[in-house]
Amino acid sequence: MSGGRFWQQLEKGQVGDSVPLAQALDEIPWNADGLIPAIAQQHDTGEVLMLAWMNREALEETLEKGRVCYWSRSRQQLWRKGESSGQVQELREVRLDCDGDTLLLQVDQKGPACHTGRRGCFYNRVRDDRLVVDKPVLIDPASLYGK
């Protein structure tokens, strides 16, 4: 089975049906850079924390170790969340969307998820004709990253 047909077959699945994880990983439609978007969500509150990218190596490490690892597009290397700031994400659950092209990571976020020192990255809210900052800085980013 290849690509889209794999995910179409899963659409017909019943509760409890399963496929081997290795097969599902092979069928993920990684983008041209070998990446897939990953949304991090706080497992107990549903709060959306951030969006980042994973390659297969990052996803496999995350699944194996239970601590979230992303791919840094700017640094072109694995980015273990909290490696420099101490603000780690412990994995609770991974889900893929209906066509396998987006990950949802249910995590337990320790401290701020955003490099700005805010709890999450989605702190800019559109309100009428304004873009409004609606979340406070919890920790000075300079103290998180030693800058």
PDB file of C-alpha atoms in Angstrom:
ATOM      1  CA  MET A   1       0.000   0.000   0.000  1.00  0.00           C
ATOM      2  CA  SER A   2       1.421   3.405  -0.738  1.00  0.00           C
ATOM      3  CA  GLY A   3       0.905   6.940   0.510  1.00  0.00           C
ATOM      4  CA  GLY A   4      -2.659   8.125   0.270  1.00  0.00           C
ATOM      5  CA  ARG A   5      -4.156   4.648  -0.045  1.00  0.00           C
ATOM      6  CA  PHE A   6      -2.715   3.676   3.340  1.00  0.00           C
ATOM      7  CA  TRP A   7      -4.425   6.616   5.056  1.00  0.00           C
ATOM      8  CA  GLN A   8      -7.657   6.086   3.101  1.00  0.00           C
ATOM      9  CA  GLN A   9      -7.710   2.506   4.347  1.00  0.00           C
ATOM     10  CA  LEU A  10      -7.357   3.718   7.942  1.00  0.00           C
ATOM     11  CA  GLU A  11     -10.353   6.022   7.404  1.00  0.00           C
ATOM     12  CA  LYS A  12     -12.448   2.856   7.213  1.00  0.00           C
ATOM     13  CA  GLY A  13     -10.980   1.480  10.437  1.00  0.00           C
ATOM     14  CA  GLN A  14     -13.062   0.573  13.436  1.00  0.00           C
ATOM     15  CA  VAL A  15     -12.169   1.276  17.065  1.00  0.00           C
ATOM     16  CA  GLY A  16      -9.343  -1.069  18.025  1.00  0.00           C
ATOM     17  CA  ASP A  17      -8.095  -1.732  14.475  1.00  0.00           C
ATOM     18  CA  SER A  18      -4.339  -1.244  14.190  1.00  0.00           C
ATOM     19  CA  VAL A  19      -1.375  -1.350  11.829  1.00  0.00           C
ATOM     20  CA  PRO A  20       2.319  -1.764  12.643  1.00  0.00           C
ATOM     21  CA  LEU A  21       3.868   1.537  13.701  1.00  0.00           C
ATOM     22  CA  ALA A  22       6.864   1.005  11.397  1.00  0.00           C
ATOM     23  CA  GLN A  23       4.485   0.736   8.445  1.00  0.00           C
ATOM     24  CA  ALA A  24       2.661   3.923   9.455  1.00  0.00           C
ATOM     25  CA  LEU A  25       5.971   5.797   9.741  1.00  0.00           C
ATOM     26  CA  ASP A  26       6.924   4.585   6.263  1.00  0.00           C
ATOM     27  CA  GLU A  27       3.634   5.951   4.910  1.00  0.00           C
ATOM     28  CA  ILE A  28       3.862   9.422   6.443  1.00  0.00           C
ATOM     29  CA  PRO A  29       3.923  11.944   3.581  1.00  0.00           C
ATOM     30  CA  TRP A  30       7.087  13.725   4.755  1.00  0.00           C
ATOM     31  CA  ASN A  31       7.600  17.038   2.931  1.00  0.00           C
ATOM     32  CA  ALA A  32      10.457  17.683   0.486  1.00  0.00           C
ATOM     33  CA  ASP A  33      12.773  18.351   3.447  1.00  0.00           C
ATOM     34  CA  GLY A  34      11.762  15.097   5.136  1.00  0.00           C
ATOM     35  CA  LEU A  35       9.676  16.905   7.766  1.00  0.00           C
ATOM     36  CA  ILE A  36       6.168  16.830   9.193  1.00  0.00           C
ATOM     37  CA  PRO A  37       4.506  19.558  11.319  1.00  0.00           C
ATOM     38  CA  ALA A  38       4.015  18.680  14.974  1.00  0.00           C
ATOM     39  CA  ILE A  39       1.554  20.523  17.208  1.00  0.00           C
ATOM     40  CA  ALA A  40       2.332  20.335  20.936  1.00  0.00           C
ATOM     41  CA  GLN A  41      -0.697  20.425  23.223  1.00  0.00           C
ATOM     42  CA  GLN A  42      -0.761  20.295  27.024  1.00  0.00           C
ATOM     43  CA  HIS A  43      -2.224  16.871  27.771  1.00  0.00           C
ATOM     44  CA  ASP A  44      -4.420  17.800  30.748  1.00  0.00           C
ATOM     45  CA  THR A  45      -5.765  21.222  29.711  1.00  0.00           C
ATOM     46  CA  GLY A  46      -5.883  21.026  25.911  1.00  0.00           C
ATOM     47  CA  GLU A  47      -3.853  24.249  25.639  1.00  0.00           C
ATOM     48  CA  VAL A  48      -2.064  24.481  22.283  1.00  0.00           C
ATOM     49  CA  LEU A  49       1.548  25.309  23.113  1.00  0.00           C
ATOM     50  CA  MET A  50       3.501  25.437  19.870  1.00  0.00           C
ATOM     51  CA  LEU A  51       4.059  24.147  16.368  1.00  0.00           C
ATOM     52  CA  ALA A  52       7.411  22.743  15.334  1.00  0.00           C
ATOM     53  CA  TRP A  53       8.771  20.231  12.834  1.00  0.00           C
ATOM     54  CA  MET A  54       9.952  16.645  13.132  1.00  0.00           C
ATOM     55  CA  ASN A  55      11.896  14.390  10.856  1.00  0.00           C
ATOM     56  CA  ARG A  56      11.694  10.620  11.238  1.00  0.00           C
ATOM     57  CA  GLU A  57      14.738  10.505  13.509  1.00  0.00           C
ATOM     58  CA  ALA A  58      13.212  13.118  15.858  1.00  0.00           C
ATOM     59  CA  LEU A  59       9.885  11.276  15.939  1.00  0.00           C
ATOM     60  CA  GLU A  60      11.532   7.924  16.611  1.00  0.00           C
ATOM     61  CA  GLU A  61      13.666   9.405  19.400  1.00  0.00           C
ATOM     62  CA  THR A  62      10.581  11.019  20.931  1.00  0.00           C
ATOM     63  CA  LEU A  63       8.707   7.720  20.873  1.00  0.00           C
ATOM     64  CA  GLU A  64      11.672   5.820  22.281  1.00  0.00           C
ATOM     65  CA  LYS A  65      12.669   8.213  25.068  1.00  0.00           C
ATOM     66  CA  GLY A  66       9.354   9.831  25.976  1.00  0.00           C
ATOM     67  CA  ARG A  67      10.890  13.294  25.824  1.00  0.00           C
ATOM     68  CA  VAL A  68      10.026  15.445  22.817  1.00  0.00           C
ATOM     69  CA  CYS A  69      12.677  16.040  20.169  1.00  0.00           C
ATOM     70  CA  TYR A  70      12.090  18.231  17.107  1.00  0.00           C
ATOM     71  CA  TRP A  71      14.076  19.143  14.001  1.00  0.00           C
ATOM     72  CA  SER A  72      15.402  22.706  14.041  1.00  0.00           C
ATOM     73  CA  ARG A  73      15.037  24.124  10.543  1.00  0.00           C
ATOM     74  CA  SER A  74      17.249  27.113  11.391  1.00  0.00           C
ATOM     75  CA  ARG A  75      20.083  25.075  12.911  1.00  0.00           C
ATOM     76  CA  GLN A  76      19.558  21.997  10.706  1.00  0.00           C
ATOM     77  CA  GLN A  77      19.876  19.614  13.635  1.00  0.00           C
ATOM     78  CA  LEU A  78      17.856  17.727  16.204  1.00  0.00           C
ATOM     79  CA  TRP A  79      16.394  19.996  18.866  1.00  0.00           C
ATOM     80  CA  ARG A  80      15.629  18.293  22.135  1.00  0.00           C
ATOM     81  CA  LYS A  81      13.004  20.536  23.718  1.00  0.00           C
ATOM     82  CA  GLY A  82      14.382  22.007  26.921  1.00  0.00           C
ATOM     83  CA  GLU A  83      17.981  21.070  26.128  1.00  0.00           C
ATOM     84  CA  SER A  84      19.253  24.599  26.731  1.00  0.00           C
ATOM     85  CA  SER A  85      16.338  26.143  28.669  1.00  0.00           C
ATOM     86  CA  GLY A  86      15.359  23.258  30.937  1.00  0.00           C
ATOM     87  CA  GLN A  87      11.719  23.664  29.818  1.00  0.00           C
ATOM     88  CA  VAL A  88      11.197  20.077  28.670  1.00  0.00           C
ATOM     89  CA  GLN A  89       8.189  18.403  27.109  1.00  0.00           C
ATOM     90  CA  GLU A  90       7.422  14.916  28.374  1.00  0.00           C
ATOM     91  CA  LEU A  91       5.426  12.909  25.861  1.00  0.00           C
ATOM     92  CA  ARG A  92       2.050  11.545  26.901  1.00  0.00           C
ATOM     93  CA  GLU A  93       0.594  10.567  23.506  1.00  0.00           C
ATOM     94  CA  VAL A  94       1.149  10.950  19.754  1.00  0.00           C
ATOM     95  CA  ARG A  95      -1.639  11.164  17.213  1.00  0.00           C
ATOM     96  CA  LEU A  96      -1.590  11.560  13.446  1.00  0.00           C
ATOM     97  CA  ASP A  97      -4.345  13.358  11.572  1.00  0.00           C
ATOM     98  CA  CYS A  98      -6.621  11.657   9.048  1.00  0.00           C
ATOM     99  CA  ASP A  99      -4.208  11.860   6.113  1.00  0.00           C
ATOM    100  CA  GLY A 100      -1.039  11.353   8.125  1.00  0.00           C
ATOM    101  CA  ASP A 101       0.525  14.732   7.386  1.00  0.00           C
ATOM    102  CA  THR A 102       0.354  16.378  10.830  1.00  0.00           C
ATOM    103  CA  LEU A 103       1.294  15.145  14.292  1.00  0.00           C
ATOM    104  CA  LEU A 104      -0.458  16.072  17.520  1.00  0.00           C
ATOM    105  CA  LEU A 105       1.798  15.605  20.528  1.00  0.00           C
ATOM    106  CA  GLN A 106       0.053  15.450  23.880  1.00  0.00           C
ATOM    107  CA  VAL A 107       2.766  16.615  26.276  1.00  0.00           C
ATOM    108  CA  ASP A 108       3.423  17.604  29.848  1.00  0.00           C
ATOM    109  CA  GLN A 109       5.182  20.939  29.407  1.00  0.00           C
ATOM    110  CA  LYS A 110       7.591  21.944  32.172  1.00  0.00           C
ATOM    111  CA  GLY A 111       7.574  25.763  32.306  1.00  0.00           C
ATOM    112  CA  PRO A 112       7.233  27.979  29.230  1.00  0.00           C
ATOM    113  CA  ALA A 113       7.092  26.347  25.802  1.00  0.00           C
ATOM    114  CA  CYS A 114       7.891  29.516  23.853  1.00  0.00           C
ATOM    115  CA  HIS A 115      11.363  30.982  23.402  1.00  0.00           C
ATOM    116  CA  THR A 116       9.850  34.335  24.473  1.00  0.00           C
ATOM    117  CA  GLY A 117       9.335  32.955  27.981  1.00  0.00           C
ATOM    118  CA  ARG A 118       5.563  32.665  27.544  1.00  0.00           C
ATOM    119  CA  ARG A 119       3.623  29.508  28.295  1.00  0.00           C
ATOM    120  CA  GLY A 120       2.839  28.964  24.601  1.00  0.00           C
ATOM    121  CA  CYS A 121       3.720  30.462  21.236  1.00  0.00           C
ATOM    122  CA  PHE A 122       0.176  31.525  20.304  1.00  0.00           C
ATOM    123  CA  TYR A 123       0.027  34.745  22.325  1.00  0.00           C
ATOM    124  CA  ASN A 124      -0.797  37.117  19.448  1.00  0.00           C
ATOM    125  CA  ARG A 125      -4.578  37.327  19.196  1.00  0.00           C
ATOM    126  CA  VAL A 126      -6.510  38.964  16.370  1.00  0.00           C
ATOM    127  CA  ARG A 127      -9.183  41.187  17.876  1.00  0.00           C
ATOM    128  CA  ASP A 128     -11.169  43.193  15.358  1.00  0.00           C
ATOM    129  CA  ASP A 129      -8.596  45.289  13.456  1.00  0.00           C
ATOM    130  CA  ARG A 130      -5.796  44.782  16.013  1.00  0.00           C
ATOM    131  CA  LEU A 131      -3.222  42.144  16.855  1.00  0.00           C
ATOM    132  CA  VAL A 132      -3.098  41.979  20.637  1.00  0.00           C
ATOM    133  CA  VAL A 133      -0.527  40.292  22.898  1.00  0.00           C
ATOM    134  CA  ASP A 134      -2.661  38.402  25.405  1.00  0.00           C
ATOM    135  CA  LYS A 135      -0.225  36.202  27.359  1.00  0.00           C
ATOM    136  CA  PRO A 136       2.408  37.377  29.838  1.00  0.00           C
ATOM    137  CA  VAL A 137       6.104  36.569  29.829  1.00  0.00           C
ATOM    138  CA  LEU A 138       6.601  34.060  32.659  1.00  0.00           C
ATOM    139  CA  ILE A 139      10.390  33.864  32.570  1.00  0.00           C
ATOM    140  CA  ASP A 140      12.852  36.320  31.048  1.00  0.00           C
ATOM    141  CA  PRO A 141      14.216  34.625  27.897  1.00  0.00           C
ATOM    142  CA  ALA A 142      17.724  35.834  28.780  1.00  0.00           C
ATOM    143  CA  SER A 143      17.616  33.682  31.912  1.00  0.00           C
ATOM    144  CA  LEU A 144      16.309  30.691  29.923  1.00  0.00           C
ATOM    145  CA  TYR A 145      18.983  30.769  27.270  1.00  0.00           C
ATOM    146  CA  GLY A 146      21.817  32.620  28.993  1.00  0.00           C
ATOM    147  CA  LYS A 147      21.795  35.471  26.467  1.00  0.00           C
TER     148      LYS A 147
END
